[in-house]
């Protein structure tokens, strides 16, 4: 009897140990046979506002600059962004959009009126970069323009004429003006935003008031020729579920004809280390800050799920898409820089934040039609930093370049079980992952190891019974706050990765601590 009790006790302890060690295992299971949703390439979109040195100096230097340029636009920046495969660019703001009057930014540069950029540092905007220059930039980048109209301080007529100037091929006063400014044919811009943050800097409106404004502005933003506009309405700030609920309820009561005036609803959510009161330094941070930043960025998934649940209630056919047109890290400005210019460095922590968010967006590819990181150059979580003729490619740039394989791929459903990453008794899943299949059948798996201290061994069940060739790339660095600086050898770049073994349909990957990894799996 005593022996039996001993045996049972031992068996019980063994069972607990086995389960415990299982719970510690990291397992990703791919289901390529169930892949059906295409990842919209526009999820990899960007945002450039008239803010600090994003447009001026970062993109636009003018034709007479000693910095190499094509019609005033920096060649080094364009070349780097083309390599990253930028799919779209949102402009001119942001808060700037709701006090921008587009007619001040066309025609001979020396005749353009100036204005004060009241949102961003109170500096004088000389309007030398306007509609024609922006659309030239998009053509040089090979990307789709996204133009945000002025609903806050502009008029319906002004918005309507802007669309006509850009998109019409008829004979009209606006198209004559465009031709006089050197552009014969219409640009056919599809994506138009109707205001920006109308609940805040765009006019402090209630959702009910904004919805009525939206209908007016959107109605007179006409389709020309075969170009059907995709009209993006101002959506919620972070977790303002009442905004989403009201917008969708009012939209659902409209006729199908009027419903076409709102094709997308935006969401703005910035990652803050410890809230607006304690944004913290972009480079001088400890593991607690690392943890709270990664936890804050993971909240994007919860916000998307909750806003989508409201949208689905009123729109079961999914006519309205979700457009996350501002996201990314927002830290304190670099010491000694203009507080209104939002210039911040970019470390390995930013690379992880980019990787986690892009995985979240991929995994919601059925409902997210576009996302735009804020911002492209010299502002917030940038791809590129410039100082006079110098240019730095940030860790975030390298993540976007690495993840470009997902653009237009078909999302592979996955299941993930993984160990936790714990700091001071608080935990997060230690791994983030998404996967897609490209048109040639190759699978791409992007993995983030959030743990800055430990390598993570991950077993990937590939879901195919074929011999495969696997290759990989990794972004990591010695320290969590390493960054790339002017005149220095870059520390955070993409490198070849081969810490994996393949056998019997399984791939065992040794994910380095604090890393972003992309694996390509090709059938032999
Ligand atoms: O990206 C900076 C600012 O953040 C944008 O202008 C505004 O829309 C948001 O509040």
XYZ file of C-alpha atoms and ligand atoms in Angstrom:
534
model
C 0.000 0.000 0.000
C 2.835 2.339 1.010
C 4.660 1.523 -2.250
C 1.540 2.286 -4.274
C 1.172 5.666 -2.573
C 4.856 6.393 -3.254
C 4.409 5.387 -6.902
C 1.321 7.576 -7.310
C 3.027 10.551 -5.689
C 6.072 10.161 -7.965
C 3.841 9.792 -11.039
C 1.920 12.922 -10.027
C 5.135 14.940 -9.626
C 6.402 13.648 -13.018
C 3.125 14.676 -14.645
C 3.424 18.170 -13.203
C 7.026 18.411 -14.371
C 6.169 17.224 -17.893
C 3.315 19.708 -18.124
C 5.486 22.450 -16.697
C 8.213 21.831 -19.262
C 5.545 21.674 -22.008
C 4.254 25.022 -20.844
C 7.779 26.335 -21.296
C 7.948 25.137 -24.912
C 7.498 27.609 -27.738
C 5.474 26.110 -30.555
C 4.286 27.805 -33.733
C 2.001 25.773 -35.989
C 1.503 26.988 -39.560
C -1.615 26.036 -41.507
C -0.633 26.854 -45.100
C -3.510 24.768 -46.503
C -5.936 27.239 -44.888
C -4.263 30.367 -46.274
C -6.833 32.538 -48.071
C -6.644 36.212 -47.005
C -4.346 38.484 -48.981
C -2.273 40.902 -46.892
C -2.926 44.349 -48.336
C 0.447 45.850 -49.211
C -0.872 49.165 -47.890
C -0.476 47.836 -44.335
C 3.189 48.774 -44.896
C 2.333 52.433 -45.518
C 3.964 55.633 -44.276
C 3.120 59.162 -43.212
C 4.894 62.470 -43.938
C 3.628 65.660 -42.312
C 4.738 69.268 -42.483
C 6.277 68.847 -39.054
C 9.843 69.589 -37.962
C 12.331 68.278 -40.516
C 10.143 65.608 -42.082
C 9.314 67.430 -45.324
C 11.843 70.276 -45.241
C 15.414 68.905 -45.111
C 14.250 65.292 -44.729
C 12.641 65.038 -48.161
C 12.636 68.448 -49.798
C 15.885 70.373 -50.205
C 14.986 72.396 -53.306
C 16.501 72.192 -56.748
C 19.429 74.493 -55.938
C 20.642 72.432 -53.009
C 24.149 70.917 -53.009
C 22.484 67.726 -51.713
C 21.796 65.513 -54.742
C 18.130 65.790 -55.658
C 15.622 65.255 -58.444
C 13.447 68.348 -58.876
C 14.181 69.311 -55.235
C 13.562 65.873 -53.694
C 16.512 64.128 -51.986
C 17.899 61.274 -54.072
C 19.420 59.352 -51.127
C 16.106 59.260 -49.250
C 14.119 58.203 -52.315
C 16.618 55.444 -53.162
C 16.516 54.031 -49.619
C 12.712 54.120 -49.471
C 12.383 52.406 -52.837
C 14.530 49.540 -51.537
C 12.126 49.223 -48.632
C 9.214 48.970 -51.125
C 7.083 51.774 -49.727
C 3.497 51.142 -50.920
C 1.798 54.435 -49.986
C 2.418 57.787 -48.357
C -0.059 59.873 -46.330
C 0.297 63.689 -46.496
C 0.154 66.668 -45.549
C -0.820 65.759 -41.953
C -1.730 65.024 -39.209
C -2.874 68.100 -37.368
C -1.277 70.217 -40.103
C -3.871 68.962 -42.616
C -6.743 70.777 -40.932
C -5.177 74.182 -41.386
C -3.574 73.548 -44.776
C -4.983 75.422 -47.742
C -3.794 73.622 -50.824
C -4.044 76.581 -53.213
C -1.250 78.284 -51.226
C 1.044 75.421 -52.213
C 0.802 75.521 -56.027
C 2.242 77.724 -58.762
C 5.560 79.594 -58.829
C 7.310 78.978 -55.530
C 8.286 82.620 -54.933
C 4.650 83.690 -55.204
C 3.283 81.185 -52.690
C 1.918 82.769 -49.499
C 3.438 81.739 -46.194
C 1.623 80.561 -43.074
C 2.432 79.791 -39.463
C 2.600 76.123 -38.601
C 0.734 76.608 -35.320
C 0.694 72.924 -34.410
C 4.379 72.273 -34.824
C 6.783 74.791 -33.338
C 5.063 77.937 -34.656
C 7.554 78.095 -37.531
C 6.872 79.804 -40.857
C 5.778 77.423 -43.586
C 6.733 78.802 -46.995
C 4.578 76.332 -48.924
C 7.435 75.463 -51.292
C 6.456 71.799 -51.006
C 2.850 71.474 -52.171
C 0.554 69.227 -54.160
C 2.669 68.954 -57.339
C 5.849 68.296 -55.335
C 4.123 65.655 -53.183
C 2.737 63.822 -56.179
C 6.163 64.008 -57.864
C 7.624 62.442 -54.696
C 5.086 59.597 -54.868
C 5.949 58.999 -58.518
C 9.659 58.925 -57.688
C 8.954 56.471 -54.852
C 6.610 54.367 -56.983
C 3.965 54.517 -54.236
C 0.292 55.479 -53.951
C -0.502 58.940 -52.562
C -2.912 59.331 -49.650
C -4.129 62.938 -49.324
C -5.814 64.204 -46.173
C -8.224 67.075 -46.817
C -8.963 70.033 -44.568
C -12.308 69.531 -42.831
C -11.355 71.557 -39.744
C -10.725 75.031 -41.183
C -11.258 74.560 -44.916
C -14.409 74.634 -46.986
C -16.328 72.004 -48.889
C -15.577 73.914 -52.096
C -11.836 73.928 -51.357
C -11.792 70.181 -50.810
C -13.922 69.569 -53.888
C -11.610 71.705 -56.055
C -8.517 69.937 -54.726
C -9.899 66.594 -55.900
C -10.778 68.170 -59.256
C -7.264 69.675 -59.635
C -5.645 66.320 -58.895
C -8.024 63.855 -60.533
C -10.049 65.399 -63.358
C -9.205 65.151 -67.050
C -12.130 67.362 -68.071
C -11.756 70.922 -69.274
C -12.328 73.049 -66.166
C -10.866 75.959 -64.186
C -9.048 73.561 -61.829
C -7.602 71.402 -64.599
C -6.497 74.549 -66.447
C -4.714 75.612 -63.285
C -2.993 72.239 -63.052
C -1.899 72.420 -66.678
C -0.585 75.952 -66.125
C 1.493 74.466 -63.307
C 3.094 72.006 -65.699
C 1.004 68.854 -65.281
C -1.161 67.813 -68.208
C -2.743 64.554 -67.073
C -4.613 63.770 -63.882
C -2.758 61.868 -61.172
C -5.841 59.759 -60.332
C -5.327 59.669 -56.577
C -7.571 57.054 -55.000
C -7.063 57.490 -51.240
C -8.450 60.643 -49.598
C -8.771 61.336 -45.888
C -11.661 63.542 -44.774
C -9.998 65.478 -41.982
C -7.658 64.298 -39.254
C -8.352 63.769 -35.560
C -11.564 65.798 -35.823
C -12.187 64.879 -32.168
C -9.048 66.883 -31.258
C -6.631 69.071 -33.253
C -8.896 68.750 -36.316
C -11.730 70.740 -34.730
C -12.768 69.228 -31.365
C -15.981 67.869 -32.883
C -18.462 65.381 -31.468
C -18.854 62.199 -33.546
C -22.406 63.224 -34.512
C -21.274 66.645 -35.789
C -18.249 65.160 -37.569
C -20.365 62.510 -39.288
C -22.551 65.194 -40.863
C -19.479 67.150 -41.950
C -18.036 63.960 -43.417
C -21.137 63.418 -45.547
C -20.904 66.961 -46.966
C -17.161 66.998 -47.676
C -17.160 63.456 -48.985
C -20.160 64.007 -51.228
C -18.469 66.856 -53.073
C -15.131 65.043 -53.325
C -16.094 63.599 -56.698
C -15.068 60.502 -58.594
C -13.605 61.443 -61.990
C -13.438 59.019 -64.908
C -12.947 55.465 -63.758
C -11.171 56.481 -60.543
C -13.335 55.498 -57.575
C -12.174 57.324 -54.453
C -11.476 55.421 -51.255
C -12.725 57.859 -48.608
C -11.189 57.497 -45.170
C -13.238 58.947 -42.308
C -11.740 60.116 -39.048
C -11.983 57.272 -36.583
C -11.340 56.857 -32.894
C -8.539 58.016 -30.712
C -7.153 54.889 -29.022
C -10.044 53.331 -27.042
C -12.789 55.842 -27.793
C -15.327 53.113 -28.539
C -18.167 55.619 -28.420
C -16.680 57.370 -31.488
C -16.602 54.106 -33.416
C -20.082 53.119 -32.240
C -21.590 56.488 -33.234
C -19.874 56.668 -36.615
C -20.873 53.128 -37.533
C -24.442 53.502 -36.255
C -24.973 56.673 -38.296
C -23.323 55.068 -41.324
C -25.548 51.972 -41.074
C -28.675 54.157 -41.298
C -27.600 55.634 -44.634
C -28.670 54.370 -48.046
C -26.125 52.212 -49.908
C -25.494 55.239 -52.168
C -24.506 57.409 -49.207
C -22.624 54.596 -47.493
C -20.037 54.812 -50.266
C -19.023 58.181 -48.762
C -17.188 56.335 -45.993
C -15.050 53.433 -47.183
C -12.553 53.345 -44.353
C -12.468 54.352 -40.688
C -9.154 55.371 -39.192
C -7.630 54.475 -35.825
C -4.785 56.376 -34.141
C -2.767 54.679 -31.443
C 0.747 55.638 -30.387
C 2.986 53.491 -28.192
C 3.903 55.400 -25.027
C 6.422 54.011 -22.579
C 4.542 55.158 -19.456
C 1.731 57.374 -20.761
C 1.742 60.982 -22.047
C 3.141 62.296 -18.769
C 6.225 60.065 -18.877
C 7.108 59.267 -22.486
C 10.740 58.663 -21.578
C 13.920 58.893 -23.585
C 14.197 57.151 -26.945
C 17.692 55.912 -26.093
C 18.313 56.078 -22.331
C 16.014 53.428 -20.898
C 16.162 50.356 -18.672
C 14.525 46.944 -18.851
C 11.400 48.194 -17.054
C 10.908 50.789 -19.820
C 11.624 48.154 -22.458
C 8.939 45.928 -20.934
C 6.322 48.673 -20.570
C 6.911 49.881 -24.146
C 6.458 46.372 -25.538
C 3.380 45.826 -23.381
C 1.901 49.149 -24.546
C 2.504 48.280 -28.188
C 0.852 44.865 -27.794
C -2.321 46.740 -26.823
C -2.787 47.471 -30.533
C -4.234 43.955 -30.909
C -6.855 44.544 -28.200
C -7.843 47.909 -29.714
C -8.209 46.436 -33.190
C -10.314 43.536 -31.889
C -12.640 45.799 -29.908
C -13.113 48.421 -32.638
C -13.669 45.686 -35.222
C -16.304 44.034 -33.028
C -18.250 47.324 -33.032
C -17.755 47.801 -36.763
C -18.894 44.247 -37.493
C -22.110 44.812 -35.527
C -23.193 47.563 -37.932
C -21.379 46.296 -41.008
C -21.556 42.493 -41.165
C -20.574 42.593 -44.846
C -17.336 44.395 -44.021
C -17.876 47.262 -46.438
C -15.886 49.632 -44.204
C -12.200 48.845 -43.721
C -10.021 49.736 -40.746
C -7.177 52.154 -41.525
C -4.568 52.481 -38.758
C -3.188 55.672 -40.254
C -1.045 56.757 -37.307
C 0.938 54.376 -35.110
C 4.424 53.994 -33.657
C 6.594 54.990 -30.704
C 6.318 58.481 -29.242
C 9.183 59.326 -26.871
C 10.608 62.600 -25.545
C 12.378 64.705 -28.175
C 16.168 64.463 -28.298
C 17.755 66.888 -25.809
C 18.445 70.298 -27.335
C 16.004 69.891 -30.235
C 12.824 71.927 -30.806
C 10.067 70.305 -28.684
C 7.587 71.039 -31.485
C 9.619 69.044 -34.020
C 9.182 65.592 -32.415
C 12.657 64.432 -33.397
C 13.640 61.176 -31.662
C 16.334 58.530 -32.125
C 15.420 54.963 -32.931
C 16.881 51.884 -31.190
C 16.568 48.135 -31.250
C 13.448 48.666 -29.075
C 11.843 50.486 -32.037
C 12.714 47.526 -34.275
C 10.801 45.198 -31.955
C 7.843 47.588 -31.744
C 7.709 47.700 -35.566
C 7.947 43.900 -35.847
C 5.209 43.312 -33.241
C 2.802 45.816 -34.839
C 3.361 44.526 -38.361
C 2.693 40.983 -37.113
C -0.543 42.222 -35.501
C -1.630 43.965 -38.719
C -0.799 40.896 -40.842
C -2.845 38.699 -38.529
C -5.822 41.069 -39.024
C -5.364 41.216 -42.796
C -9.041 40.391 -43.349
C -10.099 43.813 -42.001
C -7.093 46.140 -42.073
C -6.782 47.802 -45.448
C -4.033 50.277 -44.636
C -1.665 51.350 -41.871
C 0.771 54.268 -41.774
C 3.628 54.492 -39.325
C 4.356 57.970 -37.952
C 6.485 59.271 -39.533
C 8.743 58.623 -42.509
C 11.722 60.939 -41.931
C 13.017 62.819 -38.839
C 9.756 62.671 -36.846
C 8.717 60.134 -34.164
C 9.428 56.502 -35.177
C 11.197 57.271 -38.439
C 12.645 55.108 -41.157
C 15.310 57.676 -41.911
C 17.115 60.435 -40.020
C 18.941 63.198 -41.870
C 21.484 65.824 -40.879
C 22.419 68.088 -43.759
C 23.811 65.746 -46.462
C 24.063 62.761 -44.074
C 21.426 60.052 -43.786
C 20.919 57.269 -41.230
C 18.746 54.211 -41.794
C 17.064 53.359 -38.503
C 16.371 49.905 -37.004
C 12.704 50.479 -37.952
C 13.743 50.926 -41.595
C 15.449 47.532 -41.524
C 12.326 45.851 -40.122
C 10.103 47.328 -42.847
C 12.603 46.209 -45.487
C 12.759 42.721 -44.005
C 8.957 42.413 -43.764
C 8.316 43.568 -47.344
C 8.020 39.883 -48.325
C 4.568 39.921 -46.664
C 3.222 42.669 -48.964
C 0.508 41.108 -51.114
C 1.226 37.644 -49.659
C -1.522 35.319 -48.449
C -1.790 35.181 -44.679
C -1.057 31.756 -43.199
C -3.203 31.057 -40.119
C -1.041 30.127 -37.138
C -1.343 28.953 -33.573
C 1.252 30.016 -31.031
C 2.007 28.769 -27.565
C 4.995 30.286 -25.854
C 6.610 30.976 -22.519
C 6.163 34.312 -20.816
C 8.680 37.125 -20.502
C 8.392 38.398 -16.924
C 9.637 41.583 -15.267
C 8.794 42.484 -11.654
C 6.021 39.891 -11.552
C 4.328 41.143 -14.750
C 4.313 39.002 -17.863
C 3.951 39.191 -21.623
C 4.046 36.421 -24.241
C 7.730 36.268 -25.171
C 7.089 35.729 -28.892
C 5.152 37.526 -31.624
C 4.700 35.886 -35.031
C 2.958 36.102 -38.396
C 3.364 34.165 -41.649
C 2.416 34.432 -45.294
C 2.810 32.633 -48.596
C 3.961 34.518 -51.691
C 2.792 33.911 -55.256
C 5.646 31.481 -55.913
C 4.542 29.361 -52.915
C 7.411 30.346 -50.610
C 6.418 30.840 -46.980
C 7.725 33.725 -44.884
C 7.595 33.630 -41.099
C 8.444 36.733 -39.072
C 9.207 36.201 -35.383
C 10.009 38.624 -32.580
C 11.690 37.528 -29.337
C 10.648 40.125 -26.750
C 12.970 38.757 -24.069
C 16.133 40.894 -23.913
C 17.949 38.352 -21.716
C 17.326 34.872 -23.122
C 17.452 33.073 -26.414
C 14.108 31.428 -27.234
C 14.002 28.017 -28.858
C 10.924 27.804 -31.096
C 9.552 24.718 -32.811
C 7.772 25.644 -36.038
C 5.421 22.959 -37.391
C 5.532 23.902 -41.060
C 2.367 22.101 -42.120
C 3.888 20.698 -45.325
C 5.244 17.246 -46.143
C 7.991 18.252 -48.514
C 11.709 18.768 -48.319
C 12.357 22.425 -47.796
C 15.160 24.914 -48.123
C 15.171 27.472 -45.306
C 17.029 30.752 -45.131
C 16.801 33.652 -42.719
C 17.682 37.174 -41.679
C 17.934 38.656 -38.194
C 17.921 42.135 -36.670
C 19.457 42.334 -33.209
C 22.328 44.014 -31.379
C 24.418 43.721 -28.225
C 22.393 46.212 -26.166
C 18.667 46.888 -26.144
C 19.272 50.616 -26.640
C 21.769 50.364 -29.498
C 21.023 52.672 -32.418
C 22.494 53.893 -35.687
C 24.056 57.330 -35.572
C 25.487 59.874 -38.005
C 29.084 59.180 -38.985
C 29.180 55.824 -37.111
C 29.212 52.252 -38.348
C 25.544 51.205 -38.004
C 24.953 48.811 -35.098
C 21.405 47.659 -35.776
C 21.115 46.172 -39.261
C 19.782 43.000 -40.878
C 22.216 40.068 -41.028
C 22.098 36.507 -42.354
C 20.537 34.079 -39.866
C 21.170 30.328 -39.765
C 20.429 29.236 -36.206
C 17.807 26.670 -37.158
C 17.504 22.947 -37.929
C 14.982 21.232 -40.155
C 13.708 17.681 -39.654
C 10.422 15.822 -40.263
C 8.299 18.835 -41.160
C 9.582 20.742 -38.148
C 11.889 23.673 -37.943
C 13.636 24.334 -34.650
C 14.780 27.945 -34.441
C 17.098 29.472 -31.849
C 15.730 33.005 -31.686
C 18.392 35.312 -30.236
C 17.354 37.476 -27.293
C 15.742 40.843 -28.302
C 15.559 40.036 -31.988
C 13.390 40.211 -35.081
C 13.830 37.260 -37.463
C 12.434 36.507 -40.913
C 12.545 32.945 -42.254
C 11.908 31.945 -45.840
C 10.710 28.362 -46.352
C 10.781 27.096 -49.946
C 9.776 23.620 -51.116
C 12.689 21.836 -52.830
O 2.144 62.394 -35.840
C 2.097 63.536 -35.028
C 0.674 63.972 -34.703
O 0.050 63.010 -33.908
C -0.262 64.126 -35.875
O -0.137 65.365 -36.490
C -1.604 64.001 -35.236
O -2.575 63.507 -36.109
C -1.347 63.084 -34.052
O -1.909 63.562 -32.890
